[in-house]
Amino acid sequence: LSTIETIITSSRATVECIVLGFIRKNTRRITGYLLEDSTGDVPIEFSGDVQYQHPIILENSFVLIEGIYYNEEDVLVISKIGYPPPKIHEKQSSHEIASHIDARMFVILRDIHLDDADTFQKLRILLTGYDSLESCPDCFVLIGPFCYEEVSTDYSRSKNSGPELPYCDFQPKSSKPAFKSSPIEANKHNVNRCLAELYTNKMVLTQGHMQYVWDNSGKRYLDMFSGIVTISVGHCHPKLVDVISAQSKKLWHLSRAYVYEEIYEFSSKLARRLPSSLSTIFLCNSGSEANDLALILARLHTRSFDVVALRNAYHGCSLAVMGLTGISSWKFPLPTSFGIHHTTNPDPYRGKYGGKACRDSQFQVQRDCICAPNECLACNHYIEDLQDLLNTIAPSKGIAGFIAESIQGVGGVVQYPKDFLKKAYQLIKQRGGVFIIDEVQTGFGRTGSNFWGFQNHNVTPDIVTMAKGIGNGFPLAAVATTPEIASVMEEALYFNTFGGNPLASVVGSKVLDIIDEEMLQQNSYHLGARMMVGLKSLMNRYENVIGDIRGKGLMIGIDLINDQKSQTPMEKADVNAILEDCKNMGLLIGKGGSFGNVLRIKPPMCVNDADIQFALEVLKISFENHLSRKKGKIQ
């Protein structure tokens, strides 16, 4: 269907394009240029003197379109249209754009993969409004480029440097080093090394704005990991900067031993987001603290001690909640697991049971389904494992509780069979236990379809813990529960010095406002769906690299494999090389999972279409580089 052409611009730079076809009936002379097809049948004239056998692109005189995708109704959609920078940066209406498209211009679709003739035909109709060449007016379409050589040092990139980052009008301040020595060198001597940095070739980040961060050389990166799923509304969001500045001049810190209005405003606003039964809010500083408090509440309320968690779960790294965490790499050889029991992780992809219809996900696992009509047998098997565990640990007495993430985060964006949490809830309640949901990563609209992840499972927990996105990077966390359960904390004094102080409370309150005002939950839903469609296309193309894609909204995991047949997790060195490639091209993503082979896509919820397309293109190039390295082409 497609051919590769080398196109020459008027400055003699070359552009590699995939030419799917020209739509043109007549020729027209434009200031000495005669634009015609690239077959060589009709020469291309330049200034009336020199003839070329390839089209000439008049720089700054073509229309650039990015982001072709199918929406939920299977309709082909263009998500972005405009001139390449620097000519036009601001958005234009479709009418204004249409007035520019005529026979004098190329229409270029950048980095688009069209894999069948039907899609091309739909695209042709979409761009021209005509369903046949015979009825089409004087215009033509050039599809490409998938890569191109540098034309301008400011606005184009070579094949090795990757695609161009989406336009950003924010100008970072120049960074002056705070130390005589490099921060990276200082890190070796003064900062603990218990958590290794993600990258081999480290960069020093100095500034952030919305979905972007900059290093000390001025290079910009698209942050698709949001500071480990923490930046919910955007780095240094101007509205948050304003409220922090105003509050810091008014009242910075008071403890709960005093009365101040900020904590009441935030707590009531947060409670209105939750089921009406969860009306009592405790404020603290981190997810580990929140889950620690949830354990205390469950054990005091039930007067029982045993708590069930999932294997592969992550709930923090304090001494108390380290026992809840079910990933060995986050555990020390310490007595952390008194009364903690782990049941089988209900993972439809890498778990014991699973099939093609188990998950509440846009795309399902590629394995044979063992389920019967209207019944998920995989879910039933995992529930049987939980039942066996309960019979073993508490055959004649009650249980304190059960805790799970709505979607496992650090564990690799694992989604459970659709009814697992609902059926687990029933088992735990039969034993008199408390049902705890960890919303540290999934809360505040990130999953798109609902504000809270547990709402996707049709359960109402007894306790909800939350952190990270609640403060957009400010140290803030919370526990929500019923007044009855909360009352057990009145048996003794309980105190958290910084939890919910005036500054933290105004930050949390403004984050909730921004999520509403900027429709970030809706943005997570739509852009997450588009990201998943793009990843599915990459999965089809790189079946020996991607074993599974999963997630909801802007909480997405890409399970990397060594090969399609074995589905074994990709080796750590290969995963790190892919991360390094992405970073070098300006894309920051995370990794996780028990084997460290899952790429984690969890950006600030303010990302846009252009960011999604950029991330997909960088991932595509990174996967190509990985395959080339495997073949020995890249040393």
XYZ file of C-alpha atoms in Angstrom:
635
model
C 0.000 0.000 0.000
C 2.694 2.493 0.954
C 6.016 3.513 -0.553
C 8.915 5.351 1.024
C 9.981 8.553 -0.714
C 12.841 10.913 -0.012
C 11.461 14.434 -0.387
C 13.669 17.501 -0.889
C 12.781 20.781 0.795
C 13.559 24.162 -0.725
C 16.566 24.477 1.601
C 17.879 21.169 0.203
C 17.217 19.228 3.426
C 15.682 15.786 2.956
C 12.482 14.414 4.423
C 11.567 10.718 4.451
C 7.861 10.165 3.961
C 5.399 7.345 3.580
C 3.395 8.291 0.497
C -0.007 6.648 0.480
C -1.191 8.651 -2.477
C -1.734 12.050 -4.011
C -5.217 13.407 -4.649
C -4.841 15.704 -7.635
C -6.400 16.261 -11.043
C -4.514 19.216 -12.481
C -1.183 20.956 -12.057
C -0.693 24.559 -11.076
C 2.371 26.766 -11.276
C 3.195 28.552 -8.028
C 6.089 31.038 -8.119
C 8.139 28.811 -10.326
C 7.168 25.512 -8.687
C 5.212 22.805 -10.427
C 3.917 20.288 -7.921
C 3.087 16.882 -9.288
C 3.252 13.241 -8.271
C 6.457 11.544 -7.138
C 6.534 8.731 -9.668
C 8.824 10.588 -12.045
C 6.231 10.535 -14.815
C 5.968 14.314 -14.700
C 9.134 16.273 -13.826
C 9.110 18.719 -10.942
C 10.178 22.145 -12.105
C 12.191 24.502 -9.909
C 12.463 28.185 -10.947
C 11.861 27.138 -14.521
C 15.447 25.907 -14.935
C 16.324 22.838 -12.880
C 14.186 19.704 -12.985
C 13.857 17.185 -10.148
C 12.258 13.795 -10.094
C 10.893 14.323 -6.560
C 8.437 16.834 -5.106
C 9.798 19.946 -3.457
C 8.364 20.968 -0.094
C 8.069 24.723 0.306
C 9.043 25.222 3.933
C 6.518 26.986 6.157
C 3.873 26.472 3.505
C 2.336 23.179 4.451
C -0.315 22.086 6.888
C 0.732 19.670 9.627
C -1.755 17.238 11.130
C -1.048 15.012 14.127
C -3.087 12.412 15.932
C -5.269 10.178 13.805
C -7.264 7.709 15.860
C -10.560 5.871 16.002
C -12.971 7.102 18.672
C -15.456 5.038 20.666
C -17.903 5.018 17.721
C -15.165 3.690 15.386
C -15.022 7.026 13.566
C -11.676 8.260 12.275
C -10.780 11.529 14.017
C -8.040 14.139 13.589
C -6.952 15.365 17.014
C -4.595 18.221 16.072
C -4.072 20.413 13.040
C -1.875 23.436 12.457
C 1.373 24.773 11.045
C 4.734 23.508 12.259
C 6.437 25.814 14.735
C 7.411 28.574 14.822
C 4.973 29.947 12.280
C 1.734 29.368 14.187
C 1.577 28.260 17.807
C -1.948 29.182 18.828
C -4.891 26.929 18.115
C -7.023 27.683 15.063
C -10.622 26.905 14.301
C -11.389 24.263 11.706
C -12.764 27.010 9.434
C -9.512 28.968 9.638
C -7.482 25.855 8.919
C -9.701 24.841 6.013
C -9.172 28.221 4.380
C -5.434 27.473 4.143
C -5.692 24.061 2.511
C -5.528 24.296 -1.271
C -3.369 23.077 -4.119
C -0.462 25.238 -2.996
C 0.145 23.193 0.093
C 1.016 19.731 1.203
C -1.151 18.223 3.892
C 1.251 16.225 6.038
C 0.206 13.704 8.651
C 3.116 13.181 11.013
C 4.001 9.825 12.547
C 0.776 8.088 11.600
C 0.581 4.334 11.029
C -2.207 3.278 8.657
C -2.298 -0.458 8.206
C -5.060 -1.032 5.681
C -6.639 0.440 2.571
C -9.980 0.983 4.289
C -8.389 3.277 6.875
C -6.663 5.233 4.113
C -9.929 5.623 2.226
C -11.666 6.879 5.382
C -8.792 9.292 5.945
C -9.060 10.572 2.384
C -12.778 11.242 2.882
C -12.115 12.871 6.257
C -9.553 15.290 4.807
C -11.281 16.172 1.550
C -14.943 15.472 2.077
C -14.988 13.508 -1.181
C -15.269 9.755 -1.469
C -13.620 9.413 -4.876
C -10.721 10.893 -6.784
C -12.994 11.855 -9.672
C -15.062 14.216 -7.521
C -12.120 15.560 -5.516
C -11.025 19.181 -6.101
C -7.519 20.417 -6.789
C -5.533 19.215 -3.784
C -3.338 16.349 -2.770
C -2.341 14.556 0.400
C 1.148 13.497 1.400
C 1.230 11.065 4.323
C 4.345 11.212 6.511
C 6.990 11.713 7.644
C 7.733 8.852 10.018
C 11.245 10.225 10.450
C 13.165 13.144 9.050
C 16.562 14.770 8.988
C 17.275 18.022 10.717
C 16.124 21.098 8.801
C 16.219 23.624 11.626
C 18.225 23.222 14.822
C 15.369 24.735 16.801
C 12.352 22.919 15.458
C 13.354 19.637 13.840
C 15.117 16.552 15.108
C 17.216 13.829 13.654
C 16.194 10.199 13.584
C 18.271 9.485 16.664
C 16.853 12.314 18.781
C 13.250 11.242 18.319
C 10.111 13.231 17.594
C 9.652 16.847 18.541
C 8.071 17.582 21.898
C 4.660 19.273 21.744
C 4.719 23.054 21.867
C 4.945 24.669 25.313
C 4.851 28.446 25.819
C 6.346 28.301 29.317
C 9.919 29.555 29.586
C 11.897 28.045 32.490
C 14.235 30.189 34.497
C 17.925 29.578 34.031
C 19.313 27.252 36.673
C 22.348 28.169 38.751
C 24.001 25.293 40.635
C 23.545 25.488 44.403
C 26.752 23.550 45.070
C 30.261 23.899 43.783
C 30.257 20.189 43.067
C 27.712 18.410 40.907
C 24.469 17.423 42.706
C 25.000 13.936 41.323
C 28.424 13.772 42.977
C 27.039 15.199 46.234
C 24.349 12.530 46.132
C 27.021 9.840 46.433
C 28.188 11.183 49.787
C 25.294 12.858 51.605
C 21.986 11.468 50.358
C 20.910 7.936 51.230
C 21.146 5.466 48.362
C 18.331 3.113 49.375
C 16.353 3.944 46.225
C 18.399 3.944 43.042
C 17.620 6.557 40.405
C 15.798 5.301 37.334
C 18.464 6.166 34.795
C 22.049 5.189 34.121
C 22.855 8.561 32.562
C 21.346 10.777 35.204
C 19.879 14.221 34.710
C 19.323 16.917 37.340
C 15.764 18.222 37.212
C 15.378 21.853 38.214
C 11.925 23.055 37.227
C 8.425 21.884 36.371
C 5.338 23.322 34.734
C 2.131 21.335 34.271
C 3.043 18.089 32.435
C 6.658 19.103 31.724
C 9.935 19.230 33.657
C 13.319 20.715 32.734
C 16.851 19.662 33.635
C 19.763 21.939 34.481
C 20.816 22.086 30.835
C 17.416 23.465 29.827
C 16.216 20.255 28.189
C 12.478 19.668 28.482
C 10.813 16.331 29.263
C 7.219 15.149 29.146
C 6.564 13.643 32.576
C 4.342 10.606 32.002
C 5.030 9.258 35.495
C 3.985 12.398 37.428
C 6.611 12.125 40.148
C 5.563 8.517 40.854
C 1.834 9.103 40.361
C 1.807 12.159 42.608
C 1.403 15.212 40.377
C -2.310 15.052 39.663
C -3.167 18.497 38.253
C 0.251 19.593 36.959
C 3.706 20.587 38.179
C 3.652 24.013 39.850
C 0.069 24.592 38.754
C -0.411 28.404 38.782
C -3.592 28.180 40.886
C -1.781 26.112 43.506
C 1.221 28.422 43.464
C -1.131 31.326 44.174
C -2.948 29.690 47.114
C 0.311 28.432 48.644
C 1.804 31.912 48.395
C -1.268 33.553 49.902
C -1.648 31.047 52.755
C 2.066 31.091 53.622
C 1.709 34.823 54.286
C -1.377 34.250 56.435
C -1.062 31.124 58.600
C 1.411 28.370 57.865
C 1.101 25.830 60.644
C -1.147 24.972 63.541
C -1.773 21.573 65.032
C -5.166 20.013 65.716
C -4.903 21.205 69.303
C -6.196 24.527 67.909
C -9.248 25.438 65.863
C -8.659 26.809 62.354
C -11.120 26.949 59.481
C -8.929 25.582 56.676
C -9.031 21.984 57.919
C -12.822 22.052 58.233
C -13.286 23.442 54.732
C -11.042 20.791 53.183
C -12.381 17.873 55.225
C -15.992 18.676 54.387
C -15.174 19.173 50.704
C -13.363 15.823 50.615
C -16.163 14.024 52.465
C -18.688 15.235 49.885
C -16.719 13.292 47.261
C -17.101 10.031 49.163
C -20.033 7.742 49.953
C -22.152 9.345 52.661
C -21.185 6.651 55.181
C -17.513 7.710 55.046
C -18.006 11.066 56.710
C -15.082 11.168 59.159
C -11.704 12.298 57.830
C -8.243 11.880 59.387
C -5.459 13.920 57.750
C -1.806 12.868 57.723
C 1.249 13.180 55.475
C 1.873 10.048 53.392
C 0.331 6.868 52.081
C 2.323 4.777 54.541
C 0.923 6.819 57.437
C -2.600 6.515 56.055
C -2.419 2.730 55.724
C -0.818 2.458 59.152
C -3.801 4.309 60.616
C -6.213 2.103 58.652
C -4.662 -0.966 60.305
C -5.103 0.584 63.745
C -8.729 1.449 63.027
C -9.570 -2.024 61.719
C -7.958 -3.873 64.611
C -9.409 -1.640 67.312
C -12.889 -1.668 65.817
C -13.091 -5.452 65.377
C -10.936 -6.377 68.391
C -9.329 -8.871 66.007
C -5.779 -8.967 64.728
C -5.582 -10.868 61.421
C -5.541 -8.823 58.214
C -5.526 -10.168 54.650
C -3.685 -8.435 51.814
C -2.884 -9.457 48.248
C 0.391 -10.791 46.974
C 2.050 -8.266 44.653
C 0.426 -5.393 46.577
C 2.196 -2.245 47.728
C 0.868 -0.314 50.733
C 3.956 1.534 51.973
C 7.282 0.909 53.656
C 6.901 1.848 57.311
C 7.437 -0.972 59.790
C 3.701 -1.563 60.196
C 2.615 -1.517 56.559
C 5.708 -3.212 55.159
C 3.978 -6.397 56.221
C 0.988 -5.548 54.011
C 3.227 -5.065 50.992
C 3.471 -8.274 48.998
C 6.571 -7.586 46.881
C 9.862 -8.931 48.213
C 12.014 -6.102 46.830
C 10.270 -3.677 49.212
C 10.823 -5.777 52.336
C 13.591 -5.932 54.919
C 14.338 -8.957 57.150
C 12.397 -7.477 60.055
C 9.386 -8.694 62.064
C 6.798 -6.758 60.052
C 4.093 -9.306 59.288
C 2.480 -10.169 62.617
C -1.112 -11.031 61.789
C -0.709 -10.237 58.074
C -1.665 -12.928 55.561
C -1.370 -12.731 51.775
C -3.836 -14.389 49.447
C -3.278 -15.257 45.781
C -3.033 -12.203 43.580
C -6.011 -12.256 41.169
C -4.014 -11.379 38.056
C -5.771 -12.483 34.827
C -2.535 -12.141 32.808
C 0.252 -13.661 34.916
C -1.869 -15.330 37.580
C -3.039 -18.930 37.839
C -6.426 -18.152 36.333
C -7.648 -15.679 33.774
C -9.139 -15.236 30.360
C -10.208 -12.890 27.615
C -13.211 -11.415 29.410
C -12.027 -11.085 33.015
C -10.921 -7.487 33.379
C -12.699 -4.164 33.402
C -10.265 -2.898 30.799
C -10.376 -1.541 27.273
C -8.386 -4.561 26.090
C -8.240 -8.053 27.527
C -5.478 -10.600 28.026
C -4.488 -12.866 25.153
C -5.052 -16.230 26.784
C -7.770 -18.856 26.543
C -10.754 -18.073 28.724
C -11.885 -20.699 31.211
C -15.106 -18.872 32.042
C -18.670 -20.034 31.515
C -21.455 -17.839 30.097
C -22.342 -15.054 32.559
C -19.862 -16.389 35.108
C -16.163 -15.685 35.596
C -14.649 -18.952 36.754
C -11.248 -17.300 37.131
C -12.754 -14.908 39.678
C -14.395 -17.823 41.486
C -11.071 -19.682 41.724
C -9.343 -16.650 43.261
C -12.218 -16.264 45.732
C -11.852 -19.948 46.649
C -8.182 -19.282 47.445
C -9.239 -16.411 49.700
C -11.844 -18.630 51.370
C -9.219 -21.322 52.022
C -6.916 -18.736 53.580
C -9.675 -17.443 55.848
C -10.515 -20.977 56.937
C -6.858 -21.542 57.775
C -6.073 -18.367 59.698
C -9.413 -17.790 61.424
C -11.572 -20.927 61.429
C -13.501 -20.076 64.582
C -13.045 -16.356 65.093
C -13.458 -13.101 63.267
C -10.975 -11.203 61.151
C -9.796 -7.611 61.469
C -9.940 -6.759 57.810
C -8.903 -6.970 54.191
C -6.947 -4.364 52.214
C -6.405 -3.963 48.482
C -5.624 -1.305 45.914
C -8.368 -0.666 43.359
C -5.713 -1.313 40.713
C -2.269 -2.424 41.844
C 0.182 0.404 41.224
C 3.769 -0.484 42.099
C 2.859 -4.105 41.363
C 2.497 -3.296 37.676
C -1.014 -1.891 37.092
C -2.669 -5.243 37.759
C -6.444 -5.319 37.322
C -8.486 -8.019 39.005
C -11.351 -10.053 37.534
C -14.431 -7.836 37.445
C -16.276 -9.150 40.506
C -13.310 -10.126 42.671
C -13.427 -7.212 45.123
C -17.207 -7.422 45.337
C -17.093 -11.113 46.296
C -14.103 -10.577 48.602
C -16.115 -7.863 50.353
C -18.911 -10.334 51.034
C -16.501 -12.897 52.518
C -14.819 -10.356 54.777
C -18.104 -8.918 56.014
C -19.338 -12.438 56.834
C -16.323 -12.736 59.157
C -16.996 -9.370 60.773
C -13.973 -7.752 59.140
C -13.378 -4.226 57.888
C -12.935 -3.700 54.134
C -10.121 -1.242 53.321
C -9.405 0.220 49.884
C -6.071 1.897 49.144
C -6.731 4.798 46.728
C -3.247 6.293 47.017
C -2.630 5.954 43.264
C -6.101 5.395 41.809
C -8.053 8.190 43.460
C -9.041 11.709 42.411
C -10.271 10.916 38.918
C -7.201 9.155 37.583
C -9.116 6.096 36.359
C -11.421 8.375 34.380
C -14.708 6.537 34.655
C -15.096 7.381 38.363
C -13.564 9.717 40.926
C -12.549 6.742 43.099
C -11.169 3.457 41.868
C -13.381 1.410 44.196
C -16.448 2.762 42.388
C -15.359 0.745 39.344
C -15.806 -2.405 41.462
C -19.275 -1.575 42.836
C -18.190 -1.795 46.471
C -18.415 0.697 49.325
C -15.453 0.149 51.655
C -15.407 0.792 55.388
C -12.095 2.656 55.194
C -10.473 4.506 52.283
C -6.840 5.632 52.337
C -5.511 8.285 49.981
C -2.298 10.228 49.351
C -0.071 11.321 46.417
C -2.508 13.071 44.049
C -4.502 14.509 46.948
C -1.830 17.192 47.393
C -0.267 17.290 43.908
C 3.164 16.772 45.458
C 2.522 18.531 48.764
C 2.928 16.164 51.764
C -0.708 15.303 52.375
C -2.709 12.124 52.920
C -6.044 11.141 54.392
C -8.113 8.312 55.816
C -11.886 8.343 55.427
C -14.114 6.064 57.471
C -17.438 5.819 59.261
C -18.087 7.727 62.503
C -18.525 4.394 64.298
C -15.113 3.074 63.262
C -13.477 6.465 63.846
C -14.771 6.600 67.416
C -12.320 3.894 68.554
C -9.520 6.467 68.320
C -11.116 8.340 71.221
C -10.025 5.543 73.580
C -6.602 7.207 73.746
C -4.918 10.322 72.419
C -4.047 10.306 68.715
C -2.037 13.087 67.130
C -0.340 13.895 63.819
C 1.785 17.020 64.045
C 1.607 18.185 60.436
C -1.486 16.360 59.211
C -4.017 18.846 57.848
C -2.212 22.000 58.929
C -3.527 25.208 57.304
C -1.094 25.126 54.396
C -1.745 21.460 53.613
C -5.501 21.951 53.876
C -5.681 24.831 51.393
C -3.561 22.826 48.952
C -5.867 19.817 49.199
C -8.934 22.008 48.822
C -7.584 23.754 45.722
C -6.592 20.436 44.108
C -10.225 19.324 44.353
C -11.331 22.616 42.780
C -8.878 22.301 39.889
C -9.951 18.738 39.103
C -13.503 20.070 38.698
C -12.720 23.363 36.976
C -10.402 21.831 34.386
C -12.441 18.632 33.941
C -9.410 16.472 34.633
C -11.360 13.318 35.410
C -12.995 13.564 31.990
C -9.600 14.259 30.451
C -8.242 11.096 32.077
C -11.093 9.085 30.622
C -10.761 10.298 27.028
C -6.975 10.542 26.772
C -6.521 7.253 28.591
C -8.746 5.591 25.996
C -6.729 7.124 23.171
C -3.464 6.074 24.768
C -4.749 2.514 25.066
C -5.803 2.457 21.397
C -2.332 3.629 20.408
C -0.689 1.052 22.658
C -2.867 -1.690 21.207
C -1.581 -0.748 17.761
C 1.989 -0.949 19.089
C 1.235 -4.297 20.719
C 0.004 -5.679 17.399
C 3.149 -4.381 15.739
C 5.609 -5.482 18.447
C 4.133 -8.765 19.620
C 7.564 -9.976 20.736
C 8.002 -6.927 22.970
C 4.574 -6.230 24.493
C 2.750 -9.061 26.214
C -0.129 -7.117 27.724
C -1.522 -3.605 28.035
C -3.931 -2.799 30.827
C -5.384 -0.072 32.981
C -8.121 2.522 33.186
C -7.961 6.214 32.429
C -4.456 7.574 32.878
C -3.248 4.605 34.919
C -1.753 2.282 32.317
C 0.728 -0.593 32.346
C 2.710 -2.129 29.480
C 3.933 -5.637 30.318
C 7.201 -6.167 28.431
C 8.248 -9.676 27.423
C 11.229 -11.488 25.935
C 9.156 -13.099 23.197
C 5.554 -13.837 22.324
C 5.801 -17.593 22.705
C 7.155 -17.735 26.253
C 5.650 -14.464 27.553
C 8.511 -14.388 30.073
C 9.149 -10.963 31.619
C 11.690 -8.850 29.751
C 15.161 -8.812 31.263
C 15.945 -5.917 33.592
C 18.789 -4.602 31.425
C 16.519 -4.465 28.379
C 13.780 -2.638 30.293
C 16.315 -0.127 31.577
C 17.623 0.438 28.052
C 14.093 1.230 26.855
C 13.627 3.660 29.750
C 16.948 5.278 28.844
C 15.911 5.638 25.200
C 12.640 7.262 26.226
C 14.420 9.657 28.558
C 16.918 10.643 25.874
C 14.012 11.510 23.564
C 12.320 13.594 26.262
C 9.835 11.116 27.744
C 9.826 10.111 31.423
C 7.944 6.940 32.352
C 8.118 4.532 35.268
C 8.504 0.820 35.754
C 7.117 -1.683 38.216
C 5.746 -5.163 38.693
C 7.208 -8.106 40.570
C 9.771 -8.574 37.793
C 10.356 -4.875 37.118
C 9.223 -5.337 33.516
C 6.046 -3.241 33.429
C 6.227 0.275 31.998
C 3.965 2.543 34.041
C 2.173 5.360 32.207
C 0.592 7.647 34.814
C 0.984 11.283 33.752
C -0.407 14.450 35.296
C -4.081 14.520 34.358
C -3.576 17.778 32.419
C -1.847 16.085 29.467
C -3.294 16.656 26.000
C -3.640 14.886 22.651
C -0.256 16.033 21.399
C 1.430 14.620 24.515
C -0.231 11.240 23.966
C 0.882 11.127 20.333
C 4.425 12.136 21.296
C 4.614 9.426 23.970
C 3.376 6.771 21.545
C 5.930 7.759 18.926
C 8.784 7.700 21.454
C 7.701 4.265 22.660
C 7.582 3.024 19.076
C 11.136 4.192 18.417
C 12.303 2.725 21.734
C 10.817 -0.667 20.860
C 12.490 -0.520 17.439
C 15.793 0.242 19.139
C 15.253 -2.683 21.504
C 14.698 -5.091 18.613
C 17.757 -3.713 16.844
C 19.856 -4.240 19.950
C 18.613 -7.811 20.184
C 19.697 -8.369 16.598
C 23.099 -6.910 17.344
C 22.609 -3.862 15.167
C 23.071 -1.457 18.062
C 26.060 -2.089 20.286
